[in-house]
mmCIF file of C-alpha atoms and ligand atoms in Angstrom:
data_model
loop_
_atom_site.group_PDB
_atom_site.id
_atom_site.type_symbol
_atom_site.label_atom_id
_atom_site.label_comp_id
_atom_site.label_asym_id
_atom_site.label_seq_id
_atom_site.Cartn_x
_atom_site.Cartn_y
_atom_site.Cartn_z
ATOM 1 C CA MET A 1 -100.866 -200.566 70.210
ATOM 2 C CA ASP A 2 -99.758 -200.316 73.880
ATOM 3 C CA ARG A 3 -96.053 -200.272 74.974
ATOM 4 C CA ARG A 4 -96.153 -204.056 75.856
ATOM 5 C CA GLU A 5 -97.604 -205.041 72.464
ATOM 6 C CA PHE A 6 -95.162 -202.712 70.757
ATOM 7 C CA THR A 7 -92.184 -204.264 72.517
ATOM 8 C CA LYS A 8 -93.437 -207.816 71.670
ATOM 9 C CA LEU A 9 -93.951 -206.855 68.148
ATOM 10 C CA SER A 10 -90.431 -205.357 67.834
ATOM 11 C CA ALA A 11 -88.857 -208.439 69.321
ATOM 12 C CA LEU A 12 -90.791 -210.784 66.942
ATOM 13 C CA ALA A 13 -90.066 -208.563 63.971
ATOM 14 C CA LEU A 14 -86.381 -208.563 64.850
ATOM 15 C CA ALA A 15 -86.402 -212.183 65.113
ATOM 16 C CA GLY A 16 -87.576 -212.083 61.503
ATOM 17 C CA THR A 17 -90.225 -214.744 62.028
ATOM 18 C CA TYR A 18 -92.910 -216.182 64.313
ATOM 19 C CA LEU A 19 -92.747 -219.521 65.947
ATOM 20 C CA PRO A 20 -95.499 -221.865 64.752
ATOM 21 C CA ILE A 21 -98.124 -221.891 67.457
ATOM 22 C CA ASP A 22 -100.693 -224.669 67.511
ATOM 23 C CA ALA A 23 -103.688 -222.645 68.562
ATOM 24 C CA TYR A 24 -105.264 -222.625 65.129
ATOM 25 C CA GLY A 25 -106.303 -226.103 64.267
ATOM 26 C CA ALA A 26 -103.662 -228.651 63.485
ATOM 27 C CA ALA A 27 -100.087 -228.333 64.578
ATOM 28 C CA ASN A 28 -98.064 -226.318 62.063
ATOM 29 C CA LYS A 29 -101.102 -225.565 59.912
ATOM 30 C CA GLN A 30 -100.150 -222.639 57.734
ATOM 31 C CA ILE A 31 -102.620 -219.808 57.057
ATOM 32 C CA GLY A 32 -103.736 -220.038 53.562
ATOM 33 C CA TYR A 33 -103.923 -216.811 51.531
ATOM 34 C CA ALA A 34 -105.648 -216.202 48.274
ATOM 35 C CA ALA A 35 -103.804 -213.527 46.279
ATOM 36 C CA VAL A 36 -106.312 -211.314 44.592
ATOM 37 C CA GLY A 37 -104.848 -209.593 41.438
ATOM 38 C CA LEU A 38 -101.628 -210.937 40.305
ATOM 39 C CA GLY A 39 -99.563 -207.769 39.720
ATOM 40 C CA THR A 40 -96.405 -206.263 41.084
ATOM 41 C CA ILE A 41 -97.328 -206.379 44.754
ATOM 42 C CA SER A 42 -98.973 -209.632 44.743
ATOM 43 C CA ASP A 43 -95.856 -211.172 43.147
ATOM 44 C CA ILE A 44 -93.845 -209.922 46.041
ATOM 45 C CA PHE A 45 -96.384 -211.000 48.618
ATOM 46 C CA MET A 46 -96.391 -214.536 47.060
ATOM 47 C CA ARG A 47 -92.524 -214.624 47.109
ATOM 48 C CA ALA A 48 -92.650 -213.515 50.752
ATOM 49 C CA CYS A 49 -94.954 -216.432 51.670
ATOM 50 C CA ALA A 50 -92.914 -219.019 49.734
ATOM 51 C CA ASN A 51 -90.526 -219.655 52.525
ATOM 52 C CA SER A 52 -92.787 -218.890 55.433
ATOM 53 C CA PRO A 53 -93.567 -221.455 58.146
ATOM 54 C CA THR A 54 -96.941 -219.943 58.949
ATOM 55 C CA ALA A 55 -98.301 -218.522 55.674
ATOM 56 C CA LYS A 56 -98.801 -219.900 52.264
ATOM 57 C CA ILE A 57 -100.532 -219.188 48.988
ATOM 58 C CA THR A 58 -103.492 -221.496 48.479
ATOM 59 C CA ALA A 59 -105.582 -219.784 45.746
ATOM 60 C CA LEU A 60 -105.180 -217.235 42.999
ATOM 61 C CA VAL A 61 -107.617 -214.674 41.607
ATOM 62 C CA THR A 62 -106.896 -213.147 38.313
ATOM 63 C CA GLY A 63 -108.259 -211.906 34.905
ATOM 64 C CA HIS A 64 -105.787 -214.195 33.178
ATOM 65 C CA PRO A 65 -106.322 -217.690 34.631
ATOM 66 C CA GLU A 66 -104.717 -219.466 31.592
ATOM 67 C CA THR A 67 -101.571 -217.490 31.782
ATOM 68 C CA LYS A 68 -100.720 -215.755 35.003
ATOM 69 C CA GLY A 69 -102.946 -218.233 36.852
ATOM 70 C CA VAL A 70 -101.187 -221.261 35.633
ATOM 71 C CA LYS A 71 -97.799 -219.690 36.008
ATOM 72 C CA TYR A 72 -98.263 -218.922 39.812
ATOM 73 C CA SER A 73 -100.105 -222.069 40.413
ATOM 74 C CA GLU A 74 -96.950 -224.005 39.213
ATOM 75 C CA MET A 75 -94.678 -221.761 41.062
ATOM 76 C CA TYR A 76 -96.419 -222.020 44.457
ATOM 77 C CA GLY A 77 -98.077 -225.389 44.157
ATOM 78 C CA VAL A 78 -101.628 -224.058 44.057
ATOM 79 C CA PRO A 79 -104.178 -226.511 42.717
ATOM 80 C CA LYS A 80 -105.662 -225.598 39.254
ATOM 81 C CA THR A 81 -109.109 -225.854 40.870
ATOM 82 C CA SER A 82 -108.145 -222.989 43.202
ATOM 83 C CA ILE A 83 -107.553 -220.400 40.409
ATOM 84 C CA TYR A 84 -110.477 -217.976 40.229
ATOM 85 C CA THR A 85 -111.279 -215.141 37.962
ATOM 86 C CA TYR A 86 -112.913 -211.871 39.214
ATOM 87 C CA GLU A 87 -116.274 -213.381 38.009
ATOM 88 C CA THR A 88 -115.933 -216.583 39.936
ATOM 89 C CA PHE A 89 -114.319 -214.986 43.043
ATOM 90 C CA ASP A 90 -117.309 -215.475 45.267
ATOM 91 C CA ARG A 91 -116.914 -219.191 45.007
ATOM 92 C CA ILE A 92 -113.917 -218.816 47.217
ATOM 93 C CA ARG A 93 -116.390 -219.220 50.088
ATOM 94 C CA GLU A 94 -116.333 -222.990 49.337
ATOM 95 C CA ASN A 95 -112.492 -223.179 49.405
ATOM 96 C CA ALA A 96 -111.496 -224.478 53.021
ATOM 97 C CA ASP A 97 -107.841 -224.050 52.188
ATOM 98 C CA VAL A 98 -108.318 -220.246 51.979
ATOM 99 C CA ASP A 99 -108.273 -218.602 55.320
ATOM 100 C CA ALA A 100 -107.618 -215.029 54.091
ATOM 101 C CA ILE A 101 -107.512 -212.976 50.952
ATOM 102 C CA TYR A 102 -104.679 -210.576 50.043
ATOM 103 C CA VAL A 103 -105.941 -207.639 48.022
ATOM 104 C CA GLY A 104 -103.391 -206.383 45.660
ATOM 105 C CA LEU A 105 -105.728 -204.584 43.216
ATOM 106 C CA PRO A 106 -105.920 -200.978 41.965
ATOM 107 C CA ASN A 107 -107.124 -198.736 44.889
ATOM 108 C CA SER A 108 -110.760 -198.313 43.737
ATOM 109 C CA MET A 109 -111.274 -202.010 43.804
ATOM 110 C CA HIS A 110 -110.194 -202.626 47.306
ATOM 111 C CA CYS A 111 -113.588 -201.860 48.857
ATOM 112 C CA ASP A 112 -115.610 -204.212 46.637
ATOM 113 C CA TYR A 113 -113.123 -207.206 46.982
ATOM 114 C CA THR A 114 -112.771 -206.761 50.747
ATOM 115 C CA VAL A 115 -116.623 -206.648 51.219
ATOM 116 C CA ARG A 116 -117.018 -209.765 49.043
ATOM 117 C CA GLY A 117 -114.112 -211.522 50.696
ATOM 118 C CA ALA A 118 -115.616 -210.978 54.109
ATOM 119 C CA GLN A 119 -119.035 -212.032 52.945
ATOM 120 C CA ALA A 120 -117.287 -215.229 51.766
ATOM 121 C CA GLY A 121 -116.054 -215.675 55.311
ATOM 122 C CA LYS A 122 -112.458 -214.917 54.657
ATOM 123 C CA HIS A 123 -110.145 -212.719 56.676
ATOM 124 C CA VAL A 124 -108.841 -209.767 54.576
ATOM 125 C CA LEU A 125 -105.137 -208.242 54.263
ATOM 126 C CA CYS A 126 -105.896 -205.289 52.036
ATOM 127 C CA GLU A 127 -103.100 -203.243 50.545
ATOM 128 C CA LYS A 128 -102.782 -199.509 51.214
ATOM 129 C CA PRO A 129 -104.397 -197.119 50.553
ATOM 130 C CA MET A 130 -107.304 -198.979 52.182
ATOM 131 C CA ALA A 131 -109.719 -197.394 49.756
ATOM 132 C CA ILE A 132 -110.400 -194.088 47.847
ATOM 133 C CA SER A 133 -112.798 -192.617 50.481
ATOM 134 C CA SER A 134 -113.543 -192.731 54.154
ATOM 135 C CA ALA A 135 -117.065 -193.888 53.253
ATOM 136 C CA GLU A 136 -115.619 -196.920 51.531
ATOM 137 C CA CYS A 137 -113.293 -197.523 54.627
ATOM 138 C CA ARG A 138 -116.248 -197.603 56.895
ATOM 139 C CA LYS A 139 -118.101 -199.934 54.489
ATOM 140 C CA MET A 140 -115.150 -202.410 54.614
ATOM 141 C CA ILE A 141 -114.828 -202.119 58.381
ATOM 142 C CA ASP A 142 -118.548 -202.793 58.856
ATOM 143 C CA ALA A 143 -118.572 -205.778 56.354
ATOM 144 C CA CYS A 144 -115.581 -207.470 58.167
ATOM 145 C CA GLY A 145 -117.284 -206.752 61.601
ATOM 146 C CA GLN A 146 -120.614 -208.203 60.490
ATOM 147 C CA ALA A 147 -118.822 -211.384 58.896
ATOM 148 C CA LYS A 148 -116.609 -211.714 62.203
ATOM 149 C CA VAL A 149 -113.438 -211.725 60.085
ATOM 150 C CA LYS A 150 -110.377 -209.796 60.722
ATOM 151 C CA LEU A 151 -109.173 -206.927 58.508
ATOM 152 C CA MET A 152 -105.545 -205.767 58.257
ATOM 153 C CA ILE A 153 -104.171 -203.030 56.123
ATOM 154 C CA GLY A 154 -100.751 -203.592 54.497
ATOM 155 C CA TYR A 155 -98.798 -200.945 56.196
ATOM 156 C CA ARG A 156 -95.512 -202.752 55.885
ATOM 157 C CA VAL A 157 -93.307 -199.891 57.425
ATOM 158 C CA GLN A 158 -95.048 -200.400 60.724
ATOM 159 C CA TYR A 159 -93.544 -203.965 60.823
ATOM 160 C CA GLU A 160 -90.090 -203.046 59.693
ATOM 161 C CA PRO A 161 -87.375 -203.755 62.385
ATOM 162 C CA MET A 162 -85.187 -200.639 61.650
ATOM 163 C CA TRP A 163 -88.224 -198.462 61.953
ATOM 164 C CA ASN A 164 -89.261 -200.127 65.212
ATOM 165 C CA GLN A 165 -85.736 -199.405 66.584
ATOM 166 C CA ALA A 166 -86.206 -195.767 65.619
ATOM 167 C CA ILE A 167 -89.629 -195.511 67.171
ATOM 168 C CA GLY A 168 -88.094 -197.152 70.312
ATOM 169 C CA ILE A 169 -85.653 -194.272 70.495
ATOM 170 C CA VAL A 170 -88.330 -191.731 70.152
ATOM 171 C CA ARG A 171 -90.753 -193.270 72.644
ATOM 172 C CA SER A 172 -88.028 -193.738 75.223
ATOM 173 C CA GLY A 173 -87.298 -190.000 74.988
ATOM 174 C CA GLY A 174 -84.002 -190.313 73.042
ATOM 175 C CA LEU A 175 -84.925 -187.061 71.177
ATOM 176 C CA GLY A 176 -86.362 -185.218 74.064
ATOM 177 C CA GLN A 177 -89.762 -183.556 73.305
ATOM 178 C CA LEU A 178 -90.822 -184.062 69.729
ATOM 179 C CA GLU A 179 -91.097 -180.839 67.746
ATOM 180 C CA SER A 180 -91.438 -181.558 64.042
ATOM 181 C CA PHE A 181 -91.220 -183.880 61.101
ATOM 182 C CA GLN A 182 -90.177 -183.407 57.511
ATOM 183 C CA GLY A 183 -91.094 -186.113 55.159
ATOM 184 C CA GLY A 184 -91.386 -187.186 51.549
ATOM 185 C CA PHE A 185 -91.921 -189.951 48.946
ATOM 186 C CA PHE A 186 -91.421 -189.169 45.276
ATOM 187 C CA GLY A 187 -91.396 -191.087 42.058
ATOM 188 C CA GLN A 188 -92.476 -191.257 38.430
ATOM 189 C CA GLN A 189 -95.470 -192.890 36.827
ATOM 190 C CA PRO A 190 -95.612 -193.490 33.088
ATOM 191 C CA ALA A 191 -98.435 -192.281 30.929
ATOM 192 C CA GLY A 192 -101.352 -194.712 30.851
ATOM 193 C CA ALA A 193 -100.658 -196.235 34.205
ATOM 194 C CA TRP A 194 -103.874 -197.034 36.371
ATOM 195 C CA ARG A 195 -102.383 -194.850 39.004
ATOM 196 C CA LEU A 196 -102.957 -191.742 36.895
ATOM 197 C CA SER A 197 -106.542 -192.638 36.397
ATOM 198 C CA LYS A 198 -108.911 -190.990 38.792
ATOM 199 C CA ALA A 199 -111.376 -193.867 38.481
ATOM 200 C CA LEU A 200 -108.831 -196.481 39.423
ATOM 201 C CA GLY A 201 -106.376 -194.603 41.643
ATOM 202 C CA GLY A 202 -108.971 -192.489 43.413
ATOM 203 C CA GLY A 203 -106.438 -189.635 43.636
ATOM 204 C CA GLY A 204 -102.855 -189.057 42.841
ATOM 205 C CA ALA A 205 -99.509 -189.355 44.593
ATOM 206 C CA LEU A 206 -100.881 -188.461 48.000
ATOM 207 C CA LEU A 207 -103.017 -191.728 48.158
ATOM 208 C CA ASP A 208 -100.203 -193.846 47.028
ATOM 209 C CA LEU A 209 -96.897 -192.268 48.302
ATOM 210 C CA GLY A 210 -97.910 -189.388 50.539
ATOM 211 C CA ILE A 211 -99.582 -191.856 52.698
ATOM 212 C CA TYR A 212 -96.248 -193.302 53.838
ATOM 213 C CA PRO A 213 -95.032 -190.198 55.720
ATOM 214 C CA LEU A 214 -98.533 -189.442 56.799
ATOM 215 C CA ASN A 215 -98.918 -192.805 58.306
ATOM 216 C CA ALA A 216 -95.499 -192.943 59.875
ATOM 217 C CA ILE A 217 -96.167 -189.614 61.532
ATOM 218 C CA ARG A 218 -99.462 -190.804 62.925
ATOM 219 C CA HIS A 219 -97.968 -194.054 64.157
ATOM 220 C CA ILE A 220 -94.882 -192.535 65.817
ATOM 221 C CA THR A 221 -96.948 -189.971 67.723
ATOM 222 C CA GLY A 222 -100.271 -191.762 68.187
ATOM 223 C CA GLU A 223 -101.955 -188.464 67.349
ATOM 224 C CA GLU A 224 -104.389 -187.412 64.679
ATOM 225 C CA PRO A 225 -103.204 -184.513 62.701
ATOM 226 C CA ALA A 226 -105.353 -181.299 62.145
ATOM 227 C CA ASN A 227 -104.823 -177.762 60.923
ATOM 228 C CA PHE A 228 -103.869 -178.805 57.366
ATOM 229 C CA THR A 229 -102.466 -176.480 54.665
ATOM 230 C CA ALA A 230 -101.740 -177.950 51.252
ATOM 231 C CA VAL A 231 -100.820 -176.874 47.746
ATOM 232 C CA LEU A 232 -100.647 -179.061 44.576
ATOM 233 C CA ALA A 233 -99.244 -178.402 41.172
ATOM 234 C CA THR A 234 -99.101 -179.889 37.719
ATOM 235 C CA ARG A 235 -96.353 -178.387 35.610
ATOM 236 C CA GLU A 236 -95.990 -181.062 33.095
ATOM 237 C CA ARG A 237 -98.178 -180.408 30.092
ATOM 238 C CA SER A 238 -97.908 -183.775 28.398
ATOM 239 C CA GLY A 239 -101.411 -184.763 29.455
ATOM 240 C CA ARG A 240 -100.028 -187.535 31.675
ATOM 241 C CA PHE A 241 -101.656 -185.644 34.668
ATOM 242 C CA SER A 242 -104.982 -184.736 33.236
ATOM 243 C CA GLU A 243 -106.842 -186.667 36.002
ATOM 244 C CA VAL A 244 -104.649 -186.507 39.113
ATOM 245 C CA GLU A 245 -102.178 -183.945 40.389
ATOM 246 C CA GLN A 246 -98.404 -184.247 39.656
ATOM 247 C CA SER A 247 -97.168 -183.027 42.962
ATOM 248 C CA MET A 248 -98.496 -182.194 46.448
ATOM 249 C CA GLU A 249 -97.043 -180.486 49.425
ATOM 250 C CA TRP A 250 -98.830 -180.220 52.780
ATOM 251 C CA THR A 251 -98.344 -179.069 56.360
ATOM 252 C CA MET A 252 -100.217 -180.337 59.337
ATOM 253 C CA LYS A 253 -100.149 -179.832 63.181
ATOM 254 C CA LEU A 254 -100.758 -182.501 65.742
ATOM 255 C CA PRO A 255 -102.858 -181.711 68.912
ATOM 256 C CA SER A 256 -99.707 -181.665 71.070
ATOM 257 C CA GLY A 257 -98.268 -178.836 68.873
ATOM 258 C CA ILE A 258 -95.866 -181.019 66.854
ATOM 259 C CA LEU A 259 -95.585 -179.712 63.208
ATOM 260 C CA ALA A 260 -95.107 -181.662 60.058
ATOM 261 C CA SER A 261 -94.258 -180.740 56.498
ATOM 262 C CA CYS A 262 -94.479 -183.386 53.763
ATOM 263 C CA GLY A 263 -94.381 -183.846 49.998
ATOM 264 C CA CYS A 264 -95.099 -186.488 47.336
ATOM 265 C CA SER A 265 -95.198 -186.682 43.588
ATOM 266 C CA TYR A 266 -95.780 -188.804 40.554
ATOM 267 C CA GLY A 267 -93.601 -186.678 38.387
ATOM 268 C CA GLN A 268 -90.217 -185.941 40.182
ATOM 269 C CA ARG A 269 -87.265 -187.648 41.643
ATOM 270 C CA GLY A 270 -86.687 -187.186 45.237
ATOM 271 C CA PRO A 271 -85.922 -188.903 48.580
ATOM 272 C CA SER A 272 -87.896 -191.390 50.463
ATOM 273 C CA SER A 273 -87.236 -189.975 53.937
ATOM 274 C CA LEU A 274 -88.464 -188.845 57.188
ATOM 275 C CA ALA A 275 -86.717 -186.430 59.629
ATOM 276 C CA ILE A 276 -87.874 -186.587 63.156
ATOM 277 C CA ASN A 277 -86.725 -183.604 65.250
ATOM 278 C CA GLY A 278 -86.888 -183.325 69.014
ATOM 279 C CA ASP A 279 -85.743 -180.485 71.228
ATOM 280 C CA SER A 280 -82.617 -182.565 72.252
ATOM 281 C CA GLY A 281 -81.892 -184.805 69.246
ATOM 282 C CA TYR A 282 -82.953 -185.854 65.886
ATOM 283 C CA LEU A 283 -83.284 -188.911 63.607
ATOM 284 C CA VAL A 284 -83.269 -189.083 59.775
ATOM 285 C CA MET A 285 -84.770 -192.069 58.194
ATOM 286 C CA GLU A 286 -83.392 -192.655 54.631
ATOM 287 C CA SER A 287 -84.679 -194.976 51.978
ATOM 288 C CA ALA A 288 -87.388 -194.925 54.637
ATOM 289 C CA PHE A 289 -90.326 -196.180 52.721
ATOM 290 C CA ASN A 290 -88.231 -198.522 50.472
ATOM 291 C CA TYR A 291 -88.505 -202.214 50.337
ATOM 292 C CA GLU A 292 -84.970 -202.630 51.752
ATOM 293 C CA GLY A 293 -81.807 -200.610 52.706
ATOM 294 C CA VAL A 294 -83.706 -198.588 55.357
ATOM 295 C CA ARG A 295 -81.050 -196.421 57.150
ATOM 296 C CA LEU A 296 -81.098 -194.086 60.070
ATOM 297 C CA HIS A 297 -78.745 -191.545 61.354
ATOM 298 C CA GLY A 298 -78.965 -188.616 63.779
ATOM 299 C CA GLU A 299 -78.064 -187.313 67.210
ATOM 300 C CA VAL A 300 -79.311 -189.146 70.231
ATOM 301 C CA GLY A 301 -78.305 -188.109 73.715
ATOM 302 C CA GLY A 302 -75.544 -185.859 72.361
ATOM 303 C CA LYS A 303 -74.013 -188.693 70.265
ATOM 304 C CA GLN A 304 -74.128 -189.378 66.546
ATOM 305 C CA ILE A 305 -75.679 -192.653 65.661
ATOM 306 C CA GLU A 306 -75.868 -194.441 62.401
ATOM 307 C CA LEU A 307 -77.622 -197.666 61.536
ATOM 308 C CA ALA A 308 -78.514 -199.623 58.309
ATOM 309 C CA SER A 309 -80.746 -202.568 57.766
ATOM 310 C CA THR A 310 -79.164 -205.510 56.032
ATOM 311 C CA GLU A 311 -82.382 -207.444 55.627
ATOM 312 C CA LYS A 312 -83.243 -208.581 52.148
ATOM 313 C CA HIS A 313 -86.462 -207.867 50.193
ATOM 314 C CA PRO A 314 -89.148 -209.103 50.587
ATOM 315 C CA TYR A 315 -88.689 -209.497 54.396
ATOM 316 C CA GLN A 316 -91.123 -206.652 55.143
ATOM 317 C CA PHE A 317 -93.927 -208.637 53.373
ATOM 318 C CA LYS A 318 -92.925 -211.876 55.246
ATOM 319 C CA ILE A 319 -93.338 -210.226 58.558
ATOM 320 C CA GLU A 320 -96.548 -208.626 57.518
ATOM 321 C CA ALA A 321 -98.008 -211.967 56.289
ATOM 322 C CA GLU A 322 -96.869 -213.734 59.346
ATOM 323 C CA HIS A 323 -98.201 -211.109 61.664
ATOM 324 C CA PHE A 324 -101.653 -211.454 60.176
ATOM 325 C CA ALA A 325 -101.324 -215.355 60.202
ATOM 326 C CA ASP A 326 -100.514 -215.039 63.883
ATOM 327 C CA CYS A 327 -103.586 -212.827 64.414
ATOM 328 C CA ILE A 328 -105.859 -215.350 62.716
ATOM 329 C CA ARG A 329 -104.426 -218.397 64.519
ATOM 330 C CA ASN A 330 -104.618 -216.797 67.935
ATOM 331 C CA ASN A 331 -107.640 -214.592 67.474
ATOM 332 C CA LYS A 332 -105.781 -211.266 67.873
ATOM 333 C CA GLU A 333 -106.435 -207.854 66.311
ATOM 334 C CA ALA A 334 -103.983 -206.800 63.562
ATOM 335 C CA ALA A 335 -101.447 -204.145 64.659
ATOM 336 C CA THR A 336 -102.838 -202.157 61.518
ATOM 337 C CA PRO A 337 -106.448 -202.828 61.501
ATOM 338 C CA GLY A 338 -109.112 -201.165 59.140
ATOM 339 C CA GLU A 339 -109.430 -198.248 61.506
ATOM 340 C CA GLU A 340 -105.723 -197.308 60.766
ATOM 341 C CA GLY A 341 -106.607 -197.217 57.120
ATOM 342 C CA LEU A 342 -109.723 -195.051 57.725
ATOM 343 C CA LYS A 343 -107.764 -192.558 59.927
ATOM 344 C CA ASP A 344 -105.177 -192.064 57.138
ATOM 345 C CA MET A 345 -108.092 -191.589 54.627
ATOM 346 C CA LEU A 346 -109.718 -188.896 56.769
ATOM 347 C CA ALA A 347 -106.399 -187.056 56.875
ATOM 348 C CA ILE A 348 -105.988 -187.583 53.130
ATOM 349 C CA GLU A 349 -109.478 -186.064 52.451
ATOM 350 C CA ALA A 350 -108.674 -183.139 54.638
ATOM 351 C CA ILE A 351 -105.246 -182.548 52.751
ATOM 352 C CA TYR A 352 -107.126 -182.576 49.425
ATOM 353 C CA GLY A 353 -109.710 -180.390 50.778
ATOM 354 C CA ALA A 354 -107.049 -177.923 52.011
ATOM 355 C CA ALA A 355 -105.467 -177.807 48.534
ATOM 356 C CA GLY A 356 -108.861 -176.883 47.097
ATOM 357 C CA ALA A 357 -109.252 -180.216 45.243
ATOM 358 C CA PRO A 358 -111.600 -182.345 47.393
ATOM 359 C CA ILE A 359 -111.803 -185.951 46.382
ATOM 360 C CA ALA A 360 -114.822 -187.134 48.474
HETATM 361 P P1 NAD B 1 -100.112 -203.524 39.432
HETATM 362 O O1 NAD B 1 -100.747 -202.723 38.303
HETATM 363 O O2 NAD B 1 -98.766 -204.153 39.252
HETATM 364 O O3 NAD B 1 -101.102 -204.793 39.762
HETATM 365 C C1 NAD B 1 -102.666 -204.601 39.757
HETATM 366 C C2 NAD B 1 -103.264 -205.883 39.422
HETATM 367 O O4 NAD B 1 -104.745 -205.685 39.322
HETATM 368 C C3 NAD B 1 -102.871 -206.490 37.997
HETATM 369 O O5 NAD B 1 -102.760 -207.840 38.272
HETATM 370 C C4 NAD B 1 -104.071 -206.193 37.261
HETATM 371 O O6 NAD B 1 -104.204 -207.147 36.179
HETATM 372 C C5 NAD B 1 -105.225 -206.266 38.208
HETATM 373 N N1 NAD B 1 -106.422 -205.575 37.754
HETATM 374 C C6 NAD B 1 -107.671 -206.020 37.794
HETATM 375 N N2 NAD B 1 -108.481 -205.190 37.365
HETATM 376 C C7 NAD B 1 -107.812 -204.137 36.926
HETATM 377 C C8 NAD B 1 -108.122 -202.926 36.303
HETATM 378 N N3 NAD B 1 -109.423 -202.596 36.020
HETATM 379 N N4 NAD B 1 -107.285 -202.058 35.868
HETATM 380 C C9 NAD B 1 -105.902 -202.283 36.170
HETATM 381 N N5 NAD B 1 -105.424 -203.443 36.897
HETATM 382 C C10 NAD B 1 -106.423 -204.405 37.180
HETATM 383 O O7 NAD B 1 -100.415 -202.652 40.670
HETATM 384 P P2 NAD B 1 -99.575 -202.843 42.071
HETATM 385 O O8 NAD B 1 -98.293 -201.990 42.034
HETATM 386 O O9 NAD B 1 -99.342 -204.297 42.430
HETATM 387 O O10 NAD B 1 -100.592 -202.099 43.153
HETATM 388 C C11 NAD B 1 -101.685 -202.897 43.608
HETATM 389 C C12 NAD B 1 -102.038 -202.287 44.968
HETATM 390 O O11 NAD B 1 -100.970 -202.461 45.847
HETATM 391 C C13 NAD B 1 -102.201 -200.778 44.972
HETATM 392 O O12 NAD B 1 -103.441 -200.472 45.904
HETATM 393 C C14 NAD B 1 -101.014 -200.225 45.556
HETATM 394 O O13 NAD B 1 -101.236 -198.962 46.229
HETATM 395 C C15 NAD B 1 -100.602 -201.267 46.507
HETATM 396 N N6 NAD B 1 -99.183 -201.257 46.550
HETATM 397 C C16 NAD B 1 -98.573 -201.405 47.830
HETATM 398 C C17 NAD B 1 -97.196 -201.400 47.998
HETATM 399 C C18 NAD B 1 -96.461 -201.533 49.287
HETATM 400 O O14 NAD B 1 -95.411 -201.413 49.423
HETATM 401 N N7 NAD B 1 -97.357 -201.882 50.306
HETATM 402 C C19 NAD B 1 -96.366 -201.280 46.876
HETATM 403 C C20 NAD B 1 -96.995 -201.250 45.551
HETATM 404 C C21 NAD B 1 -98.301 -201.259 45.474
#
């Protein structure tokens, strides 16, 4: 994204919504999304679309059409004929009310449903991590390119207004020359969760949580990290972590010389934060990767600053859904296209490799 696009995106994000534009067919036509997989994140995404002037849910894809399918169809006014199963998913091609699919499935299913969605002629908004290998990411980019549909990855933090204020401060030189980052995202996963299965998760906390500080650092600097060192550890012996690591810590160096040190875990409590240190100032993002309550404090131009977002969840998902709707209506590339997911995946593969536990 160049500076002009960034400024425009920030202004629109701060406004909290996009004005309906008539460039995509009939005036005020909303972009219709099919939610694929009706779990936690799709539930949030559907809520975010419920009061949007430019996006709405027009179809559902679920393994439980009679229960979850009916429940959400009644909540969001989706016709019963627009409830699909994973087996009948490809028939979505015939549904003119579906402009795009929203992929909210376990990580290892993202590639298959993105490719099939593209082949059905639908634009794709796919959750992060984009897939479980860079080879899969390339396959998804190619399939969308061949079908001439758009591909966006759900990096909601890149659309978050408080983050965009912080990035504005950094890019306007408010911290002087950037020197280093320290970031982390930590949590707990219960035994039996699909995230602890290598086949479904693809990897452990790095793919799911570590990707947040990684993506933020790449986004803020516009640089691709290299020179990785990494260590992982599984201290718990309950068997919960028999397939993926419990915790990962890594360092990386950007081509300009900026250093970064990050951590993530599926088995510990810890902050969701990113410290951004320059030679004349610093910012600390707190609740940095959470759905709401993002705060920043630090020292900018010799003065202490402190700001806190008052926006209410699921505003990040609303901005994201409306950004992609705007891209579809006005034939623009998403701010977080498939290439963005691929770059993260290449870094993730390098981090696992540095830890001596290659995933691809
Ligand atoms: P979830 O377990 O709540 O939902 C997954 C859905 O996939 C369920 O409806 C489940 O029935 C369905 N499913 C289909 N086949 C399945 C299978 N073989 N095994 C398990 N589930 C299957 O998961 P979630 O938290 O909604 O995560 C889904 C995706 O969204 C993941 O890729 C995750 O990384 C991403 N995510 C993104 C964010 C974000 O803030 N952007 C937050 C949470 C999750």
